[in-house]
Amino acid sequence: MVSRSDTPQDTVALVPAAGRGERLGPGAPKSLRHLGGEPLVVHAVRRLAAARSVAAVVVAAPPGAADLVHDLLAPVITTAELLVVEGGGTRQASVAAALAAAPGHCDVVLVHDAARALAPPELADAVAAAVRAGHPAVVPVLPVVDTVRQLGPDGVVSSTVDRELLRLVQTPQGFARAVLAEAHAACDDSLTDDAGLVERLGLPVHTVPGHPNALKVTRPFDLVVASAVLASESAMAGSRV
Ligand code: C5P
């Protein structure tokens, strides 16, 4: 059996958690909305901190909520260093703020959306291991199961896209630290993930199998699905006792 102390712990996980979550409807910032009695950011960070590879977690909190988020997380995060900074006006700005605060000894960086609150620790470890194996950028992906059609400007179907070549991209995404820093320095604010920035540098982005539990909570229905995932996790844990 591999224990935490047998594995390299030089990975820092950055958690952008500063989004307002308008598509979820009126209420608190998305990362502070509750799922099974706890805020999404607590679920997300607990799972990251449980990953064997993760030595430190840096959370980019909603503006004005850094102290609150720190107080929520400090009692539940005991196996990794915890830092909380204020996020920015865009996801990319939030990631950049977290990266600037990341401990210097960590040379592998994971970036993980607080909104993907139930991504399992094993997914973080698989992504970090692929970076450590030499890939400068790594993303977890799932196949596309629906038929995908492209529309023309008139809203009418113009073509069918070959879904065998398509993948849905999740987080945590993993990077050699120097590569992520260069990508952030070089690019504008227009992309929705970090691997896209690395792609613009012309570097290859490696894929590993994603996980259905790493679904992103965006709309109210996603909270319903996430609640069901959480309940099934608890039921499985209960049946193992
Ligand atoms: O809005 P969306 O779900 O795409 O955001 C993805 C992640 O980026 C979320 O965890 C959200 O909290 C975070 N984010 C952020 N700062 C922003 C906007 C989004 O940290 N300004």
XYZ file of C-alpha atoms and ligand atoms in Angstrom:
262
model
C 0.000 0.000 0.000
C 1.228 3.515 -0.800
C 1.050 5.984 2.075
C 0.934 9.787 1.749
C 4.565 10.025 2.834
C 5.770 7.692 0.012
C 4.595 9.996 -2.764
C 5.965 13.342 -3.981
C 4.053 16.220 -2.387
C 5.330 19.100 -4.455
C 2.032 19.916 -6.096
C -0.056 22.976 -5.317
C -3.753 23.104 -6.212
C -5.170 26.515 -7.176
C -8.919 26.821 -6.708
C -10.704 29.663 -8.522
C -13.789 30.184 -6.345
C -14.563 33.866 -6.923
C -17.336 33.561 -9.522
C -20.781 34.983 -8.843
C -22.591 32.005 -10.360
C -25.348 34.028 -11.998
C -26.569 31.012 -13.995
C -27.407 29.338 -10.670
C -29.923 32.080 -9.884
C -29.928 34.766 -7.172
C -28.009 34.067 -3.956
C -24.516 33.835 -2.492
C -21.435 33.480 -4.745
C -21.506 30.011 -6.302
C -18.628 28.517 -4.304
C -20.487 29.384 -1.071
C -23.772 27.743 -2.129
C -24.551 24.636 -0.143
C -24.562 21.032 -1.322
C -25.479 18.443 1.302
C -25.122 21.053 4.072
C -21.652 22.332 3.112
C -20.435 25.025 0.695
C -19.203 23.820 -2.706
C -15.707 25.184 -1.983
C -15.429 23.027 1.162
C -16.288 19.880 -0.832
C -13.802 20.805 -3.573
C -10.901 21.663 -1.278
C -11.432 18.670 1.022
C -11.113 16.337 -1.971
C -8.018 18.108 -3.315
C -6.329 18.074 0.086
C -7.004 14.321 0.286
C -5.012 13.750 -2.921
C -1.646 12.181 -2.105
C 0.215 14.509 -4.452
C -1.181 17.789 -3.090
C 0.982 19.650 -0.552
C -0.800 23.005 -0.635
C -4.109 24.514 -1.725
C -4.546 28.182 -2.681
C -8.162 29.350 -2.936
C -9.168 32.519 -4.811
C -12.184 33.620 -2.764
C -15.033 35.947 -3.772
C -14.162 39.629 -3.232
C -14.463 40.511 0.468
C -14.884 36.858 1.510
C -11.259 35.690 1.946
C -11.467 35.600 5.758
C -14.822 33.831 5.676
C -13.520 31.187 3.241
C -10.376 30.687 5.334
C -12.498 30.161 8.461
C -14.688 27.633 6.610
C -11.732 25.648 5.317
C -9.199 25.754 8.164
C -10.998 23.194 10.377
C -11.427 20.655 7.553
C -8.034 20.950 5.808
C -5.400 19.380 7.995
C -3.171 17.453 5.581
C -2.211 20.300 3.221
C -1.063 23.899 3.586
C -3.989 26.293 3.091
C -3.803 29.804 1.643
C -6.737 32.023 0.708
C -6.474 35.132 -1.500
C -9.097 37.392 -3.061
C -10.038 36.444 -6.599
C -10.326 38.835 -9.542
C -12.964 39.984 -12.002
C -12.407 37.040 -14.363
C -11.570 33.372 -13.808
C -8.154 33.980 -15.336
C -7.464 36.870 -12.936
C -8.483 34.652 -10.025
C -6.105 31.891 -11.152
C -3.293 34.446 -11.588
C -3.872 35.770 -8.030
C -3.729 32.238 -6.624
C -0.616 31.377 -8.657
C 1.161 34.467 -7.301
C 0.529 33.209 -3.741
C 1.543 29.563 -4.387
C 4.421 28.246 -2.229
C 7.751 28.410 -4.089
C 8.671 24.739 -3.525
C 5.719 23.491 -5.602
C 6.758 22.903 -9.214
C 3.568 21.175 -10.373
C 0.345 23.214 -10.371
C -3.221 21.937 -10.559
C -6.018 24.387 -11.364
C -9.423 23.204 -10.201
C -12.807 24.960 -10.334
C -14.576 25.114 -6.969
C -17.694 24.513 -9.063
C -16.457 20.933 -9.770
C -16.915 20.239 -6.094
C -17.051 16.430 -6.203
C -14.013 15.612 -8.363
C -12.348 12.667 -6.591
C -8.816 12.941 -5.100
C -7.643 10.178 -7.461
C -8.331 12.438 -10.451
C -6.009 15.125 -9.034
C -3.328 12.488 -8.446
C -3.666 11.119 -12.002
C -3.310 14.601 -13.522
C -0.346 15.499 -11.277
C 1.363 12.190 -12.129
C 1.033 12.867 -15.867
C 2.654 16.300 -15.416
C 5.413 14.716 -13.348
C 5.900 12.169 -16.146
C 6.892 15.038 -18.442
C 3.732 16.480 -19.983
C 3.750 20.288 -19.654
C -0.053 20.496 -19.608
C -2.639 17.823 -18.767
C -6.448 17.861 -18.876
C -9.000 15.234 -17.812
C -11.525 14.554 -20.564
C -14.751 12.647 -21.148
C -16.113 11.380 -24.475
C -19.092 13.152 -26.033
C -22.144 10.907 -26.001
C -24.649 13.154 -27.782
C -24.792 13.796 -31.497
C -23.287 17.245 -32.159
C -24.471 19.553 -34.926
C -23.007 22.896 -35.987
C -25.414 25.725 -36.802
C -24.953 28.413 -39.425
C -25.516 32.120 -38.610
C -29.202 31.634 -39.520
C -29.624 29.027 -36.748
C -30.127 26.197 -39.261
C -27.982 23.043 -39.035
C -24.992 23.403 -41.339
C -23.043 20.242 -40.513
C -22.690 17.271 -38.176
C -19.457 17.169 -36.189
C -17.635 13.832 -35.772
C -18.039 13.225 -32.034
C -15.291 10.586 -32.011
C -12.827 13.488 -32.234
C -14.508 15.597 -29.538
C -13.888 15.567 -25.776
C -15.452 17.382 -22.825
C -12.706 19.014 -20.772
C -12.816 19.020 -16.968
C -10.628 20.202 -14.107
C -8.299 19.695 -12.266
C -5.945 20.640 -15.092
C -2.235 20.184 -14.417
C 0.835 22.158 -15.476
C 4.530 22.490 -15.009
C 4.564 25.680 -12.947
C 6.839 27.613 -15.322
C 4.558 26.755 -18.263
C 1.411 28.006 -16.509
C 3.164 31.206 -15.431
C 4.348 31.850 -19.008
C 0.884 31.116 -20.415
C -0.776 33.571 -18.021
C 1.809 36.262 -18.750
C 1.356 35.868 -22.511
C -2.406 35.709 -22.936
C -5.497 37.874 -22.708
C -8.603 37.213 -20.651
C -10.740 35.561 -23.310
C -10.400 31.832 -22.517
C -12.440 29.725 -20.112
C -9.661 27.363 -19.012
C -5.922 27.309 -18.452
C -5.021 24.562 -20.922
C -6.347 26.883 -23.647
C -3.706 29.436 -22.662
C -0.964 26.796 -22.899
C -2.285 25.700 -26.305
C -1.834 29.282 -27.515
C 1.857 29.026 -26.613
C 2.008 26.149 -29.106
C 2.634 23.486 -26.449
C 0.923 20.075 -26.516
C -1.928 19.418 -24.067
C -2.028 15.776 -22.898
C -5.297 14.101 -21.897
C -6.145 11.612 -19.138
C -9.547 9.983 -18.519
C -11.912 12.321 -16.674
C -14.503 11.357 -14.069
C -18.301 11.802 -14.156
C -18.264 13.069 -10.530
C -16.167 16.035 -11.674
C -19.275 17.609 -13.217
C -19.427 21.417 -13.044
C -22.233 22.992 -11.042
C -23.473 25.756 -13.319
C -27.289 25.649 -13.372
C -29.825 24.620 -10.683
C -30.242 21.161 -12.269
C -26.516 20.505 -11.760
C -27.040 20.889 -7.998
C -29.709 18.177 -8.187
C -27.279 15.844 -9.980
C -24.428 16.708 -7.580
C -26.703 15.994 -4.583
C -27.440 12.558 -6.039
C -23.702 11.902 -6.548
C -23.015 12.935 -2.951
C -25.799 10.687 -1.650
C -24.481 7.717 -3.639
C -20.944 8.346 -2.283
C -22.324 8.328 1.288
C -24.319 5.165 0.613
C -21.216 3.422 -0.749
C -19.102 4.582 2.198
C -21.825 3.318 4.556
C -21.945 -0.100 2.874
C -18.139 -0.462 3.323
C -18.315 0.064 7.108
O -18.558 30.625 -14.154
P -17.862 29.300 -14.257
O -18.603 28.173 -13.610
O -17.381 28.977 -15.626
O -16.525 29.489 -13.381
C -15.588 28.438 -13.251
C -14.823 28.626 -11.936
O -14.111 29.865 -11.975
C -15.750 28.690 -10.717
O -15.242 27.853 -9.681
C -15.755 30.162 -10.342
O -15.915 30.405 -8.943
C -14.358 30.608 -10.798
N -14.291 32.056 -11.094
C -13.375 32.840 -10.353
N -13.317 34.203 -10.593
C -14.143 34.781 -11.466
C -15.062 33.989 -12.240
C -15.107 32.620 -12.026
O -12.653 32.320 -9.513
N -14.074 36.101 -11.622
